[in-house]
């Protein structure tokens, strides 16, 4: 008996209610109010107020509800499942979501909730009713808006496959560029002020942005560009590919190698230029991202390759940082230089990696996760305690750690004369460390050890039966991961110059874990994607930082439910996923 | 001799060098603890009554751990998963009930009917936590049943952070002072031992709740269904048990106990905030593992034991070793205990279930 159309419509309405509740929760947590200060779209013809991020998110949320519901009900009817008209389902869902918001408006305008819910301010009533207030208009507007936007979302969902990705990407790019306006314009100002170059970039930026938000012409240009790229690039690429295939085999190899060499060289030049060309604040962000990438590469070996869920990874980071701090800070009286202390820090990290690795050899899965979490906490508690205060400085930490690299004032090619700040100087050792870790991770993955790790991850007993030395393999994973974290810690200590035990809490481990999972477990490019999305973006957008951990939590849950293989999955994960889908279809 | 030990299964059949290292480390730790305890007792800094009051404080703290630990153990017993967000369920009940407590106190009912209002608060907290737990199961865990082991665990970690920061966003990030009834202030003198009245209230409430749970699981039909599902889900389903319903019920009961525990915890410490669930959650997990995870009396015993070790331990083990301000290290003692139990006796005190898990 096929599920009835009515049942399907009921499900659509239920999805709408859930979506509305999610939007309401975001509102009550204070997200919208926080975002109200960031303009995204400039008003038409330059009059009126710009559309701010809060409104974009609310309306975008309603649009997404319609989009998702329509996607689910689109496609041909099958015998088992009768599908309603997608537009109808989407509209119903949107109206239901709007109704949830309207009900909140009705309640909150009559009962004062601020005593309990700190964000249930009058602003929220005004905002969620879309300016309609507590009257009938305030109830009608959200429902109507939900209906219309969900229909628009359905329209988007039903675009032909050829056009849809381009439009989606264009819309996302508009929101992203609008959000980044202040960062981008500040950057462009800095570049144009410090030297004559960059006039063209400045002109483009000026043209795209109005005073506040993306100008209407900018929106159109971005949409057109995104559409052109997604529609135009595919045939272009296919054409190039065809011409490439027609080349003789040896020429194919040679030109591919040449192309790769060219790409790598360009990328390296760009990476070397970035901190000097962009200034201190972006350099600071890049340093942080670099350290996270370094640790992400390390944890990716432990969690992604070997499947050992280590929640106490921050312990090795702390050990690296503290070793360097103790050895170099004048307070302890040893007074080594950074580069003399670094090998010691790495050795100590490896040592701890093995020492903490031995006890967990016999444990698996979640027990391993909890033990490593325990280790991480023990190390932090010890660092903060009075017992080790003479050496580690207790809660006050260790000060005056020297920088790893000092660049004197001088002229730089392409940049001009400048006096690099600490954040810009530290970028280079961090870049070198990331390069090294990347090379190591990449070479290890294909090596005998890498394959042993993956065998271990899939099935420990079978791996052992195939002659893999479990003890050595696991300890090697822990030690490699620990080394990279230790290196990250050492660079971090040298970058911030003062370390406190509070900088080494569990959240760091979670942060790194989230970025690996978002990127795709075991995927090396995934680490970079994850770090850019989860570290760089929140660093640049300060008002997100209040909701950073909340969003991390949501991201973890949603990724696990819908896309456990990550944004940039490894080839194996992709293959497994497609083979899993194939037989069931 | 080695072979006899191996044949009698006292030692594993294949000894690795790492087993040896771990054995030596374990032995050294035991020696260190014994040495520290003897020194501490020899110094005689604390009198017998003081030691006794440490034990009482530990029992109080431990009874709260035990209540939370029951939630871990119930869920583990049925789904074989660690509900990492359980500490946040505990926080949700306690934090939400703060507003009820405030309004009860504002009307003067808290002092007039201390026990009635305590019961009302515990019921309310239990209800809130139960709702959060059931919703969590429905939204985050149910779709992942049968997924590889790490996936539900990672989901649970995500849910834990989500709940923490959602409640921070809803109720604010400040530390709120929990009102305490006049009747619960002051000490009760037992000879020269002064026991705070709050402590008695907490212990009695915890014991009542644990007994209620024990009878529920052992003597009621629903409890029998729970035990059946924990034995074998498929066979239970064949016997006509609604497995999904039982799982929801398990989350609900675990959540309710955690909520009630939250009120007791707030009663002891007099304050609540959004981060309050994390450390007690970890400790309670330790307690559950200590008693043998999946084992209900084990969780109760483990909680009480952990509470006592944590409150007596710093003064007994560390004072004698000359560690300054040993009380700072009580969390480290709890986590060390967790690590040791997981390594040397992963089945816990009462557990006998094979814990070979991937």
mmCIF file of C-alpha atoms in Angstrom, chain A residues 105 124-142:
data_model
loop_
_atom_site.group_PDB
_atom_site.id
_atom_site.type_symbol
_atom_site.label_atom_id
_atom_site.label_comp_id
_atom_site.label_asym_id
_atom_site.label_seq_id
_atom_site.Cartn_x
_atom_site.Cartn_y
_atom_site.Cartn_z
ATOM 1 C CA UNK A 105 5.292 36.451 18.358
ATOM 2 C CA UNK A 124 12.849 39.561 18.662
ATOM 3 C CA UNK A 125 9.074 40.065 18.438
ATOM 4 C CA UNK A 126 9.624 42.897 16.042
ATOM 5 C CA UNK A 127 12.165 40.934 14.031
ATOM 6 C CA UNK A 128 10.344 37.605 13.794
ATOM 7 C CA UNK A 129 7.080 39.301 12.871
ATOM 8 C CA UNK A 130 9.048 41.059 10.125
ATOM 9 C CA UNK A 131 8.124 44.431 11.508
ATOM 10 C CA UNK A 132 4.438 43.578 11.848
ATOM 11 C CA UNK A 133 4.405 43.882 15.622
ATOM 12 C CA UNK A 134 2.011 42.020 17.887
ATOM 13 C CA UNK A 135 -1.129 42.651 15.860
ATOM 14 C CA UNK A 136 -2.674 40.570 13.069
ATOM 15 C CA UNK A 137 -0.028 41.855 10.667
ATOM 16 C CA UNK A 138 2.658 40.349 12.877
ATOM 17 C CA UNK A 139 0.944 36.986 12.659
ATOM 18 C CA UNK A 140 0.225 37.109 8.963
ATOM 19 C CA UNK A 141 3.614 38.318 7.807
ATOM 20 C CA UNK A 142 5.794 35.406 8.957
#
